[in-house]
Short mmCIF file of C-alpha atoms in Angstrom, two decimals:
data_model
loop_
_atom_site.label_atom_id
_atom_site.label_comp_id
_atom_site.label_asym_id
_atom_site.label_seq_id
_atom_site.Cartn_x
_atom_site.Cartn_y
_atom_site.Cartn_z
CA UNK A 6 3.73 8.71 -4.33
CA UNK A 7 4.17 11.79 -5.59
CA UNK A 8 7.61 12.28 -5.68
CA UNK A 9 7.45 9.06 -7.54
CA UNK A 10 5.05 11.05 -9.99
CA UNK A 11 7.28 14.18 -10.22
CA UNK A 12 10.31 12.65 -10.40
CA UNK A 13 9.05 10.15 -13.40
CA UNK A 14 7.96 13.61 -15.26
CA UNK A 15 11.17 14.82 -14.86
CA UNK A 16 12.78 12.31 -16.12
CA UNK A 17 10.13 11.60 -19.18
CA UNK A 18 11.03 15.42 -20.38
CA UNK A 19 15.03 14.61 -19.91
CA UNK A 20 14.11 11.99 -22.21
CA UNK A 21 12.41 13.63 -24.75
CA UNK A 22 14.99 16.44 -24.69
CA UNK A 23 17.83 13.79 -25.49
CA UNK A 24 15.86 12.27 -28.17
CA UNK A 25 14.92 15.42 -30.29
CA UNK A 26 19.07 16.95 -29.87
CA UNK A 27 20.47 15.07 -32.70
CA UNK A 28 17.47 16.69 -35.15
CA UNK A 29 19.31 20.17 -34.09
CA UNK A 30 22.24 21.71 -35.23
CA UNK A 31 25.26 20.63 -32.75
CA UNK A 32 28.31 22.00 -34.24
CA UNK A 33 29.59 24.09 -37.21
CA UNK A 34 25.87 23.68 -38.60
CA UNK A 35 25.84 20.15 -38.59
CA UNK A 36 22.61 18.25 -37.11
CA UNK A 37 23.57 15.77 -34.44
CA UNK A 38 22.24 13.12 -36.54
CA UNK A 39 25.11 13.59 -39.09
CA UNK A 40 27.71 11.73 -36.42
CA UNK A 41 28.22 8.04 -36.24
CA UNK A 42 28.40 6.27 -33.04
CA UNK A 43 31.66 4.80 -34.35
CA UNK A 44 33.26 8.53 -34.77
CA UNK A 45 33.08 8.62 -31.17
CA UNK A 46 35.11 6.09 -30.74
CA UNK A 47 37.60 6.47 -33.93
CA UNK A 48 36.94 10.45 -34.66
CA UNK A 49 35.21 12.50 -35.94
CA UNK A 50 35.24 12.45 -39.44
CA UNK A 51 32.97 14.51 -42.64
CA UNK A 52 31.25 11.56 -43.53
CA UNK A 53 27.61 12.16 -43.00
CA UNK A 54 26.24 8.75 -41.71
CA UNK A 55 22.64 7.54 -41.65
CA UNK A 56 20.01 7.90 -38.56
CA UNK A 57 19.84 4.23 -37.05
CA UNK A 58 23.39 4.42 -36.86
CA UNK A 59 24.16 8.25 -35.64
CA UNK A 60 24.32 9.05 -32.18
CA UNK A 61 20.51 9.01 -32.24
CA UNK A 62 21.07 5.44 -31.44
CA UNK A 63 22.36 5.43 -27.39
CA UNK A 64 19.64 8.44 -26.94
CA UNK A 65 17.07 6.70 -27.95
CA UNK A 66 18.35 3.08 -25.91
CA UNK A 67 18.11 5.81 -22.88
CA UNK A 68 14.96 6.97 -23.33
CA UNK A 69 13.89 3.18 -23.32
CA UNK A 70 15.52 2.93 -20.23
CA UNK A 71 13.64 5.95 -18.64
CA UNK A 72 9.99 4.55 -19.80
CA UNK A 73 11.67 0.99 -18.13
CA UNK A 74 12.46 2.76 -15.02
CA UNK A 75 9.59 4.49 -14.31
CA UNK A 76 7.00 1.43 -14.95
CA UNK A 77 9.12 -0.20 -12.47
CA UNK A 78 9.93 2.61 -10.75
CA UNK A 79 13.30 2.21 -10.48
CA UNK A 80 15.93 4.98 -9.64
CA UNK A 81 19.07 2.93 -10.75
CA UNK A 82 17.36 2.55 -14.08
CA UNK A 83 16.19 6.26 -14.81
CA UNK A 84 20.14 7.16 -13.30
CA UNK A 85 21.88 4.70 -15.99
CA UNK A 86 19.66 6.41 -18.69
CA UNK A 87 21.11 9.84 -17.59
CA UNK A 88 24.70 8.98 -17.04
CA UNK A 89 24.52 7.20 -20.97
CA UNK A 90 23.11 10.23 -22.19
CA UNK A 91 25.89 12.29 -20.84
CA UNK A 92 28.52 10.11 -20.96
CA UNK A 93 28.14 10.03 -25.10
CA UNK A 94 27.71 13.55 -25.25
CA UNK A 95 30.94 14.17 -23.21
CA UNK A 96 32.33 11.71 -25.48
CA UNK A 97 31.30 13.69 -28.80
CA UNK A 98 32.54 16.91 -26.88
CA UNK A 99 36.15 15.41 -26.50
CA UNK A 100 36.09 13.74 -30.06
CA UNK A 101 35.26 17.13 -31.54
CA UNK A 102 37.39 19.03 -29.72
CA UNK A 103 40.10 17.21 -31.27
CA UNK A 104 39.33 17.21 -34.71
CA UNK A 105 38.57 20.90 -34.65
CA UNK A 106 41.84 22.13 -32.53
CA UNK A 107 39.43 23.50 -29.90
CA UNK A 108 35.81 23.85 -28.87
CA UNK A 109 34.13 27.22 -29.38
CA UNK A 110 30.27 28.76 -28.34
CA UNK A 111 29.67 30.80 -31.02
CA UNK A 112 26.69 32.33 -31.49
CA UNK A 113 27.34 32.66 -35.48
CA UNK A 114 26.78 28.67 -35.93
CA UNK A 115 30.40 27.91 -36.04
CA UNK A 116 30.66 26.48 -32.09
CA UNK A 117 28.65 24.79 -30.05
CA UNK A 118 25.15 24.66 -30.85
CA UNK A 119 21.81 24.18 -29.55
CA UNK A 120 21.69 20.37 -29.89
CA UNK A 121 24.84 20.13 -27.49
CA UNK A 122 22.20 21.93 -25.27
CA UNK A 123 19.81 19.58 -25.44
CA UNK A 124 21.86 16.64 -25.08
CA UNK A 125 23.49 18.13 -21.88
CA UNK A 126 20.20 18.80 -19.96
CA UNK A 127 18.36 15.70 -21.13
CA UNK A 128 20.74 13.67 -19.34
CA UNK A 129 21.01 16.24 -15.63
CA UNK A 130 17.06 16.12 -16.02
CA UNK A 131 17.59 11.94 -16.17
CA UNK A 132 19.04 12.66 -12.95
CA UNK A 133 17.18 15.09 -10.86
CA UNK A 134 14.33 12.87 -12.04
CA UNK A 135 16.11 9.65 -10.26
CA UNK A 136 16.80 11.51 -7.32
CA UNK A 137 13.49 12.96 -6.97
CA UNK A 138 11.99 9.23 -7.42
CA UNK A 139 11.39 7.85 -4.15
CA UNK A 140 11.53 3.94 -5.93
CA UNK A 141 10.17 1.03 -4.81
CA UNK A 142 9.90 -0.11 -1.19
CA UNK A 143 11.21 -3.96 -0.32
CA UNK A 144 9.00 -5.83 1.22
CA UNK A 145 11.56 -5.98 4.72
CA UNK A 146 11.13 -2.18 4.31
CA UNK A 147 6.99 -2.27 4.53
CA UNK A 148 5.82 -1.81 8.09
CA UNK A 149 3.43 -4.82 9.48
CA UNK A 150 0.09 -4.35 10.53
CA UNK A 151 0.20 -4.89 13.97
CA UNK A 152 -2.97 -6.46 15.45
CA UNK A 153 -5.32 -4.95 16.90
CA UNK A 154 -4.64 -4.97 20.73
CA UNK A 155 -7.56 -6.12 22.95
CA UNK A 156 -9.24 -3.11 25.29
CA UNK A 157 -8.39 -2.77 28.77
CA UNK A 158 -10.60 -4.12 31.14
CA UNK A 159 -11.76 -0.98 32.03
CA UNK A 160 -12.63 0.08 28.37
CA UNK A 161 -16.00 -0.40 27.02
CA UNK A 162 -14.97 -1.21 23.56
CA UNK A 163 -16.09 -4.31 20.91
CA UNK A 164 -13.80 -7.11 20.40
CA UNK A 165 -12.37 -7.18 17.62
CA UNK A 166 -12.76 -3.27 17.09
CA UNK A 167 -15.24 -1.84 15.03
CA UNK A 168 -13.49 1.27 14.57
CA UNK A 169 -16.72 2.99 15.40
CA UNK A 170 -18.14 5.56 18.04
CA UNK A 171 -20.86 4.46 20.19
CA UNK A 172 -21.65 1.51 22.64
CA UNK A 173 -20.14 -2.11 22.20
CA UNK A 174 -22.49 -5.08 21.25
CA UNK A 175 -19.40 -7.35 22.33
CA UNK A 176 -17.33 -6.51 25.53
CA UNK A 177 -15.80 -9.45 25.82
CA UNK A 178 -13.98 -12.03 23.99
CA UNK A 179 -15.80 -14.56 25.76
CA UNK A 180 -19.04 -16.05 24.72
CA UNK A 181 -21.93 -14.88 26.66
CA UNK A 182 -23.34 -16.83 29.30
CA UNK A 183 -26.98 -18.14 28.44
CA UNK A 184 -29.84 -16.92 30.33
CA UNK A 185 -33.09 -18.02 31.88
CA UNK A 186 -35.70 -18.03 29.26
CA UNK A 187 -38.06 -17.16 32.12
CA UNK A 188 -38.61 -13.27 32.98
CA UNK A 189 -41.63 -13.35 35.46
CA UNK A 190 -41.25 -12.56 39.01
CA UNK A 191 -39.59 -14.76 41.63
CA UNK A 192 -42.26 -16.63 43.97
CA UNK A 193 -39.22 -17.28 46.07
CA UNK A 194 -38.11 -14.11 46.57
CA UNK A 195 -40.10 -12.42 49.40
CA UNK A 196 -39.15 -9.09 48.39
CA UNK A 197 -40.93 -9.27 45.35
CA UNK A 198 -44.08 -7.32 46.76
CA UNK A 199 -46.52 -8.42 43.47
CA UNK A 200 -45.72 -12.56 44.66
CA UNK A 201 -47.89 -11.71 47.53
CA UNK A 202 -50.71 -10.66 45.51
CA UNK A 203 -51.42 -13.95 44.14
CA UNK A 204 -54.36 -15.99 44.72
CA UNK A 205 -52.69 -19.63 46.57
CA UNK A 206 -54.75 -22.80 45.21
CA UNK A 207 -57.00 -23.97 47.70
CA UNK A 208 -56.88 -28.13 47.42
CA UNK A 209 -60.49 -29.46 46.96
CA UNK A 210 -62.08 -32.58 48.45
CA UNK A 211 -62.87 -34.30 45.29
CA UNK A 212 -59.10 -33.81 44.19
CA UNK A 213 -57.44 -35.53 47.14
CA UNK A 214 -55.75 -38.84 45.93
CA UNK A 215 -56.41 -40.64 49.02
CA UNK A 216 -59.74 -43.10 48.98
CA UNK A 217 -62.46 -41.35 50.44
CA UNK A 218 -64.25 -44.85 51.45
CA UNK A 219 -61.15 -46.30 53.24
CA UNK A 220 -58.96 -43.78 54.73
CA UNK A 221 -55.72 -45.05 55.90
CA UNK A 222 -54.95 -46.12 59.07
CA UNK A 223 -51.78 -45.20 61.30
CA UNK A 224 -49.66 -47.78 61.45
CA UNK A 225 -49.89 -50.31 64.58
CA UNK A 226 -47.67 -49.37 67.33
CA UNK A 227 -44.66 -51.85 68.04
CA UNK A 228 -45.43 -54.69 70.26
CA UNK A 229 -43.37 -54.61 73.71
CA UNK A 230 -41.96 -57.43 74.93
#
């Protein structure tokens, strides 16, 4: 991320430098904007030519592509931008150099000027800005999220994770077992010291089912034969 940032800087002041060199003086006195994209091509002639249609043109068609390839952040993009910018300047260089005999730096105004300059570094900073751009991942490139693995049986951790210190509510995956909704003491266990402590119901007379009046009998005893 932020070599994506640094890099699109980099690039967005190679830009700007590449746009503003044809407003400067680039050779003999002559602004940058005075050269026609077809001189380039034909040579380099006196005829002063207009600013849509100087070598303004392909700087400014870069800079598009640098604002292009840093939305998308795209290192091909911001590269092609570079390589046009210095590709036309080279061009100019070699056009010039044959309609003046020679090239000279001349600190006078009669050699190469500061617009040259400009040109020159707008398109290297193009460059270094593509290289320092770290672009776009694909999505094969993107790591997975891998699951998150269940604990060890021997782990006392939540399922799924909480990500959290502390005790689990959940150790395991499966649902709890229900339990007896009764929590008093068991009268069956003998252990349990307070079952013996209870009073045992004593049966009264008047709550016997059997018929007072006529008991039952035992049953005869079988005859022998």
């Amino acid at each position: 991320m932020i070599r994506n940032i640094l890099g699109s800087v980099v690039a967005l002041a190679g830009a700007a430098s590449a746009v503003l060199s044809p407003f400067r003086d680039w050779y003999g006195g002559r602004a940058g904007h005075d050269y026609r994209v077809a001189d380039l091509f034909e040579g380099i002639t006196p005829t002063e030519s207009g600013v849509l249609v100087s070598i303004l043109l392909p700087f400014l068609g870069a800079a598009l592509l640098v604002v292009l390839g840093v939305v998308l952040r795209s290192r091909l993009v911001v590269a092609l931008a570079g390589l046009v910018v210095l590709g036309f300047t080279i061009l100019w260089m070699v056009r010039q150099g044959q309609a003046a005999g020679s090239l000279v730096v001349g600190g006078d105004g009669d050699g190469l000027q500061v617009g040259v300059v400009n040109a020159l570094a707008g398109g290297v900073l193009m460059l270094i800005g593509a290289l320092l751009m770290t672009g776009r991942r694909s999505r094969r490139e993107r790591k997975p999220v891998e699951p998150f693995a269940a604990p060890a049986a021997d782990q006392v951790d939540t399922w799924p994770p909480t990500q959290e210190p502390g005790m689990s509510v959940q150790t395991s995956p499966w649902p709890e077992p229900e339990v007896d909704p009764y929590t008093g003491p068991d009268p069956r266990d003998p252990r349990d010291a307070r079952t013996r402590s209870y009073p045992q119901a004593v049966p009264h007379p008047e709550d016997d089912p059997r018929d007072p009046v006529h008991p039952p009998h035992p049953p005869p005893p079988p005859r022998q034969g």
